[in-house]
Coordinates of C-alpha atoms in Angstrom, one line a residue:
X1 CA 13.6 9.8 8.9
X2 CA 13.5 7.8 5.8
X3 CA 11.1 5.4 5.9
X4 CA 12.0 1.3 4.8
X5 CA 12.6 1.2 1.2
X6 CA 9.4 -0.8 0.7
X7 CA 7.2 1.2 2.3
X8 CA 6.6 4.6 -0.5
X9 CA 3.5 6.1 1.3
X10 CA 2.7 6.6 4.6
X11 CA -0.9 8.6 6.0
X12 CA -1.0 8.6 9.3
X13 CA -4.2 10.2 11.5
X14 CA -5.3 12.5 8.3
X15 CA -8.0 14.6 9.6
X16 CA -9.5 17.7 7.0
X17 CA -12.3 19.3 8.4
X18 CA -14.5 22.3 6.6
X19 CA -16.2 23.6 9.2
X20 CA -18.7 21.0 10.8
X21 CA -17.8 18.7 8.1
X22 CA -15.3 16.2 9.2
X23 CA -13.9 15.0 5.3
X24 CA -11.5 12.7 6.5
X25 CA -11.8 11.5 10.6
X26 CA -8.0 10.3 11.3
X27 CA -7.3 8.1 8.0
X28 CA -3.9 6.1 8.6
X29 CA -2.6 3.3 5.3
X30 CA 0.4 2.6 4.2
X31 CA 1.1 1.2 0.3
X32 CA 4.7 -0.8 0.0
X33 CA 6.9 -0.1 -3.3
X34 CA 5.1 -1.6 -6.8
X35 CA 1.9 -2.4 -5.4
X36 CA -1.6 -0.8 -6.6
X37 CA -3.6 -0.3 -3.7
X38 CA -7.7 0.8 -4.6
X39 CA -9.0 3.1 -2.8
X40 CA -12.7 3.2 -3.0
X41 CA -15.6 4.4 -1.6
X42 CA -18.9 6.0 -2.4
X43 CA -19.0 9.4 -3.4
X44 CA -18.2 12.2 -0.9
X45 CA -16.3 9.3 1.1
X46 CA -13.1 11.4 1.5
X47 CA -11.0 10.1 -1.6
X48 CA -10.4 13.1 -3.7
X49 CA -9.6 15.3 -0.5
X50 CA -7.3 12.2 0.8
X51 CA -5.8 12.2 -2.8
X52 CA -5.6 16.2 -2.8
X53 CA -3.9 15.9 0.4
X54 CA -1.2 13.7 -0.6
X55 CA -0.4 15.7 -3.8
X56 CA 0.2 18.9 -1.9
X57 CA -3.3 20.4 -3.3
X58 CA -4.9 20.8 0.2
X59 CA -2.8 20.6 3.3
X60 CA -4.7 18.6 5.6
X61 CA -6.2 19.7 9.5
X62 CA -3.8 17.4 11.4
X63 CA -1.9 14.5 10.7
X64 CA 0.5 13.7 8.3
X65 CA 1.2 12.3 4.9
X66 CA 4.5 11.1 3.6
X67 CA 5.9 9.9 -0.3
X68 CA 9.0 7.9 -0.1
X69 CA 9.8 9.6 3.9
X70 CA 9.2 13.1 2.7
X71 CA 6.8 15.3 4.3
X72 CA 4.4 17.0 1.5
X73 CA 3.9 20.0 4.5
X74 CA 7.1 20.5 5.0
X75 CA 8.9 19.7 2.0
X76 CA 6.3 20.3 -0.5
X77 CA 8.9 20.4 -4.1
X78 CA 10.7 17.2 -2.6
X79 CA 7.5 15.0 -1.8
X80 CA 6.1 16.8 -5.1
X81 CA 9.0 15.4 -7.1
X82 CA 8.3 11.9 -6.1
X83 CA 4.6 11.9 -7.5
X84 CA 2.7 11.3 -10.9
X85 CA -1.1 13.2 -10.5
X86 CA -4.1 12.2 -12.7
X87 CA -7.1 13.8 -11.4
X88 CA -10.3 12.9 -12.1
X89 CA -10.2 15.6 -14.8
X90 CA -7.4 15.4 -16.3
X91 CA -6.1 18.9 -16.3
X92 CA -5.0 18.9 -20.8
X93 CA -5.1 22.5 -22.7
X94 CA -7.0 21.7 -25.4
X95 CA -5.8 23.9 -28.2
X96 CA -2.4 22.4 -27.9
X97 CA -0.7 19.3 -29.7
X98 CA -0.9 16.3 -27.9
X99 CA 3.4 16.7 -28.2
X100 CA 3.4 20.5 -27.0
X101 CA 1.0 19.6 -24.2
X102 CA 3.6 17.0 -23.0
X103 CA 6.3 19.6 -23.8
X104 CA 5.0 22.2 -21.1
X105 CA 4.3 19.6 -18.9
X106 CA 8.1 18.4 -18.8
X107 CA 9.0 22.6 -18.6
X108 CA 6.4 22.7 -15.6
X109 CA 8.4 19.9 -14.0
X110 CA 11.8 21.4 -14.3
X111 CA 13.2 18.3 -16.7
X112 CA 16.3 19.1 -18.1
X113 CA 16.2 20.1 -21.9
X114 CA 18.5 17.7 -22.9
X115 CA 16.0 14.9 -21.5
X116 CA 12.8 16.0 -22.4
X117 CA 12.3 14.7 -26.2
X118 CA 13.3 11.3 -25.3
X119 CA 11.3 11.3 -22.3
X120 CA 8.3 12.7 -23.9
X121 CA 8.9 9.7 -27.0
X122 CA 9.1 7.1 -24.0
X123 CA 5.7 8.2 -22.3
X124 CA 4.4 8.5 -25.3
X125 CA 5.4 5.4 -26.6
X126 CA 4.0 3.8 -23.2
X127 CA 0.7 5.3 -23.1
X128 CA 0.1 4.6 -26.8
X129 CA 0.0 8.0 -28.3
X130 CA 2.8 8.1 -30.4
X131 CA -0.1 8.5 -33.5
X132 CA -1.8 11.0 -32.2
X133 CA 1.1 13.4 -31.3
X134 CA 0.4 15.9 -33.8
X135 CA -3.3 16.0 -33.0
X136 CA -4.9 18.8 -31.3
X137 CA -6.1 17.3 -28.2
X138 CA -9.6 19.1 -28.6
X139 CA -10.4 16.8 -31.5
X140 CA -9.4 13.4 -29.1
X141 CA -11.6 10.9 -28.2
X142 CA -12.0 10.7 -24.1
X143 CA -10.1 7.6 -23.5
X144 CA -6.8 9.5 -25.9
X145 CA -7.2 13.0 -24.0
X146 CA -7.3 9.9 -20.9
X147 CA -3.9 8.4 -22.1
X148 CA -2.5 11.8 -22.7
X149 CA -3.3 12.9 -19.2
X150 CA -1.5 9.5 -17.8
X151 CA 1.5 10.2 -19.8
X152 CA 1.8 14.1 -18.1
X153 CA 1.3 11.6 -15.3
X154 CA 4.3 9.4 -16.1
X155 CA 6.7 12.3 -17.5
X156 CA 9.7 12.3 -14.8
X157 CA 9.3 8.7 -14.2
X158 CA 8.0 9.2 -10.6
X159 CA 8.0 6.7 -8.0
X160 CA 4.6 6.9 -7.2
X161 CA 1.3 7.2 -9.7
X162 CA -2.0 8.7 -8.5
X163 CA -4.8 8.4 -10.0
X164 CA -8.2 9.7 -10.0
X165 CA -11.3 7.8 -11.0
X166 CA -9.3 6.7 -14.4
X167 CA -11.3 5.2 -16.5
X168 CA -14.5 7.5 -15.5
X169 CA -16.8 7.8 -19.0
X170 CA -14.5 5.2 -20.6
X171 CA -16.4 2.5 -23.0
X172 CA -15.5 -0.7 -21.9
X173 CA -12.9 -1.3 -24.6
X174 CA -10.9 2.1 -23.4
X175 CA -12.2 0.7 -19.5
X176 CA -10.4 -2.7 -20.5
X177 CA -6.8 -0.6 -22.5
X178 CA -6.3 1.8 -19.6
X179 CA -6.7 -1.1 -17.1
X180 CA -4.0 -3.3 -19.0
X181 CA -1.8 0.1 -19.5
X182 CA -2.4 0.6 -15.2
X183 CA -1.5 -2.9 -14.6
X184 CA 1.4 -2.2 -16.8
X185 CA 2.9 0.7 -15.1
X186 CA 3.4 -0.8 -11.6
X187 CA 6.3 -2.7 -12.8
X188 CA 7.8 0.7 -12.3
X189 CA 5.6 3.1 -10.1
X190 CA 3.3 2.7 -6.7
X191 CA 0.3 3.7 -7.7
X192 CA -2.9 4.5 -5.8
X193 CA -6.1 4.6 -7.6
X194 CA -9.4 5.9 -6.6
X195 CA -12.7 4.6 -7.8
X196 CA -16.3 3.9 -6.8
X197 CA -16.6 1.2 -9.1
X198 CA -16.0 -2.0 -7.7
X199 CA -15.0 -4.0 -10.6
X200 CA -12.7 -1.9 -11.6
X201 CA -10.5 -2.1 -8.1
X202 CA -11.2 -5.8 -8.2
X203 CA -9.5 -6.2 -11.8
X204 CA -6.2 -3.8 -11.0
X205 CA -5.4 -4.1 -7.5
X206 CA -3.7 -5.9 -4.9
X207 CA -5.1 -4.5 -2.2
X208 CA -8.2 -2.3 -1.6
X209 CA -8.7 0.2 1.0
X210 CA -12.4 1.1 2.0
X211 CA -13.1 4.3 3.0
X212 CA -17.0 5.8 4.2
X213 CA -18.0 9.1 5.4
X214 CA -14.5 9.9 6.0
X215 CA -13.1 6.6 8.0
X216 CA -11.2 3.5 6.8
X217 CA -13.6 0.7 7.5
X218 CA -11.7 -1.8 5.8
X219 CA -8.6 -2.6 4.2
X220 CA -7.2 -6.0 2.6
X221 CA -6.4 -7.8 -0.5
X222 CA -10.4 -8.1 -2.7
X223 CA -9.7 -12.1 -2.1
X224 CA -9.6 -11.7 1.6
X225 CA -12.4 -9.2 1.5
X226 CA -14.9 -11.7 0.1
X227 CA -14.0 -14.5 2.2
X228 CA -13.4 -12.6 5.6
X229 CA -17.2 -11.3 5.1
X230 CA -18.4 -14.2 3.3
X231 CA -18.1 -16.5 6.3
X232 CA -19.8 -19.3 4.4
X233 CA -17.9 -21.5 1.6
X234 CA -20.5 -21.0 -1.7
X235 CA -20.1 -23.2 -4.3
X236 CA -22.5 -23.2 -7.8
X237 CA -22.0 -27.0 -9.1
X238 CA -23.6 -29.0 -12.1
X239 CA -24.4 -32.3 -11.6
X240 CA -24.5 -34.8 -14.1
X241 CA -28.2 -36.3 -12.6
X242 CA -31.8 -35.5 -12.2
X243 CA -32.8 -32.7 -9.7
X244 CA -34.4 -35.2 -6.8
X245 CA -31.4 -37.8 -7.6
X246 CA -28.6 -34.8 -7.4
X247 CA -30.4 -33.2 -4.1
X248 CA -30.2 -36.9 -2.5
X249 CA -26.2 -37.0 -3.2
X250 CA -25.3 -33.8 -2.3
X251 CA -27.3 -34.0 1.1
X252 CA -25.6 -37.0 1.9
X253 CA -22.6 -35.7 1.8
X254 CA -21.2 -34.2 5.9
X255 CA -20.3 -30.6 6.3
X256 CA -23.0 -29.0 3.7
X257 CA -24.7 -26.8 5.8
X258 CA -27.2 -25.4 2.8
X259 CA -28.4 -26.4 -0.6
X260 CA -30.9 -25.0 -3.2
X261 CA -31.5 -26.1 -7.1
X262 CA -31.2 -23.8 -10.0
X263 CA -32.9 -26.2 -12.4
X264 CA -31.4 -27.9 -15.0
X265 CA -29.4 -26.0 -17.7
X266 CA -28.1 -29.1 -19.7
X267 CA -30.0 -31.6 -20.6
X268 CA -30.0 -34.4 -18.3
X269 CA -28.0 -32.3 -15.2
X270 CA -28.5 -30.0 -12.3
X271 CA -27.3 -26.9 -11.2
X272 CA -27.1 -26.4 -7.5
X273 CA -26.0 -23.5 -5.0
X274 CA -23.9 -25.5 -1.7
X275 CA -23.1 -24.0 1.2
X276 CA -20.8 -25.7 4.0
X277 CA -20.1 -24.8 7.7
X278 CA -17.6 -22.6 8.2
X279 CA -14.0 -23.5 8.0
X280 CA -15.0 -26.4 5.5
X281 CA -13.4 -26.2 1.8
X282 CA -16.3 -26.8 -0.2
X283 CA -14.4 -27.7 -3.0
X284 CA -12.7 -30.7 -1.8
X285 CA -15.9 -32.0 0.5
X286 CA -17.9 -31.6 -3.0
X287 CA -15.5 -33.4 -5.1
X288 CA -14.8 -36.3 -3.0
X289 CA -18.5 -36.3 -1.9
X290 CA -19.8 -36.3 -5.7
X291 CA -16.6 -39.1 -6.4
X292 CA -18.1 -41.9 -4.1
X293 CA -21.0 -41.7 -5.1
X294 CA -20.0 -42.1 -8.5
X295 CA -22.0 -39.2 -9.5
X296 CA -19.4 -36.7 -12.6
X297 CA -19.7 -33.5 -11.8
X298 CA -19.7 -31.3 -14.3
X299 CA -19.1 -27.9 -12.9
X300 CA -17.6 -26.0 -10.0
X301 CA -17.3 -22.1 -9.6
X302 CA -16.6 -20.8 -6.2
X303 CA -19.3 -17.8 -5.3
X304 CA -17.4 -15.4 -3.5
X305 CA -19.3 -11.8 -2.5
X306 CA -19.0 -9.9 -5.2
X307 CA -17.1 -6.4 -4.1
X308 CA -20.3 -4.6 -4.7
X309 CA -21.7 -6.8 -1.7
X310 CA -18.6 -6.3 0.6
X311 CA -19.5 -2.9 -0.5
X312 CA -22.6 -2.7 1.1
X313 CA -21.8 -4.6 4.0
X314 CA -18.8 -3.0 4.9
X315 CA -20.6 0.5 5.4
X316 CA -23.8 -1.1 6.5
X317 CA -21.5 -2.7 9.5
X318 CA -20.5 1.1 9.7
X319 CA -23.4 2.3 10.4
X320 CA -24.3 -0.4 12.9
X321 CA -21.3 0.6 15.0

């Protein structure tokens, strides 16, 4: 039963279990046609046996998981067909080419001969490798033998991308290129990446899935995350005033529920943290409060919980359950 076009990968009640361990405890998501869903969690959370699952590397206890309607259980080369794979390591012989690499890798995947040199040229050309082609991939840098691995990934042009912690040991310029390259990709592919760092989900994806010890305990877009547990509207604003002269104006204005100066950082101003009851925009109650009393206001940055925050809270709330 095919599932709706949009809808690529479907998990439902994935349980693994080794032994006593319960890796995953009845994990059910979804991810719709070009999106990039993160999937984060500390480590040991259940991500690389989730991932492994849905590859075909482990089968899983009960449950099921499905790429584009097909079973990976049942029809294993099918599903299999459908999917790009970067593990964490990605899995490159190093005494070959960068070009024979990509060669045995199209063999491995059963591409027709008459459709592997332009393919590998395209993934190549994609990744941005195209230079290094004739390099033994022993002598790469990591973020290359990184690029080389996501265009084994790509080769096929599969409908859906998974990847592995992929910018793990990156500097922050590769961090920054294989982001951009990610973000590139899912014009064409559904891609699920794993990661425990939390700016890194943030920057790539539209929609984050939490998992802890095992269990989804939460799933949304990283915008919704930070206001669904912020609760509060937080606002850093600079004032164009005195500190005791800025503290009198923004008290005065209804709805602020909290207030607290961070000195002055221009001459002549003051920066303030403002809080406001819930279900207030603190934007527009700042403004217009800061605008009658005739008082320019310099500055306004929302201050949303950061996803290392959610982070915490999320599987602190776990734990209180």
């Amino acid at each position: 039963d095919a599932l709706p076009i949009s809808v690529l990968i479907e998990v439902n009640n994935l349980t693994k279990v080794y032994g006593q361990h319960r890796a995953l405890d009845n994990v059910s998501f979804t991810v719709s046609d070009d999106e990039i869903l993160g999937f984060l969690g500390p480590n040991g959370a259940g991500k690389t046996t989730t991932m492994n699952i849905l590859t075909g590397y482990l089968s899983a206890t009960s449950g099921e998981a499905k790429i584009n309607g097909i079973d990976i259980l049942d029809r294993p080369e099918e599903a299999k067909k459908q999917i790009g794979y970067l593990p964490e390591i990605p899995p490159l012989y190093t005494d070959m080419k960068v070009i024979e690499y990509l060669d045995f890798a199209a063999k491995l995947k059963q591409m027709k001969e008459s459709q592997r040199a332009e393919a590998i040229q395209y993934v190549m050309e994609v990744t941005r490798i195209t230079d290094m082609s004739k390099r033994l991939i022993a002598n790469l840098s990591k973020g290359y033998k990184q690029r080389v691995g996501l265009a084994q990934a790509i080769l096929g042009d599969p409908r859906v991308l998974i990847l592995d912690e992929p910018t793990v040991g990156l500097d922050p310029k590769q961090i920054i290129e294989i982001r951009n390259l990610i973000k590139s990709l899912s014009k064409k592919h559904t891609i699920i990446l794993s990661s425990h760092v939390l700016s890194e989900v943030s920057a790539v994806c539209d929609r984050v899935v939490i998992i802890n010890k095992g269990q989804i305990v939460a799933s949304d877009t990283p915008e919704n995350l930070s206001k669904q547990l912020q609760g509060m509207n937080r606002l850093q604003i600079r004032v164009a005033a005195p500190e005791k002269t800025a503290l009198r104006l923004v008290g005065e204005i209804p709805g602020i529920a909290k207030m607290y100066s961070q000195g002055e950082h221009e001459p002549g101003t003051t920066d303030l943290v403002v809080e406001t009851e819930n279900n207030i925009d603190a934007r527009k109650t700042v403004f217009n409060g800061m605008a009658r009393a005739n008082c320019p206001l310099l500055m306004m940055r929302p201050l949303d919980l950061s996803l290392e925050e959610i982070f915490l809270k999320v599987t602190h709330l776990d734990k209180e359950v």
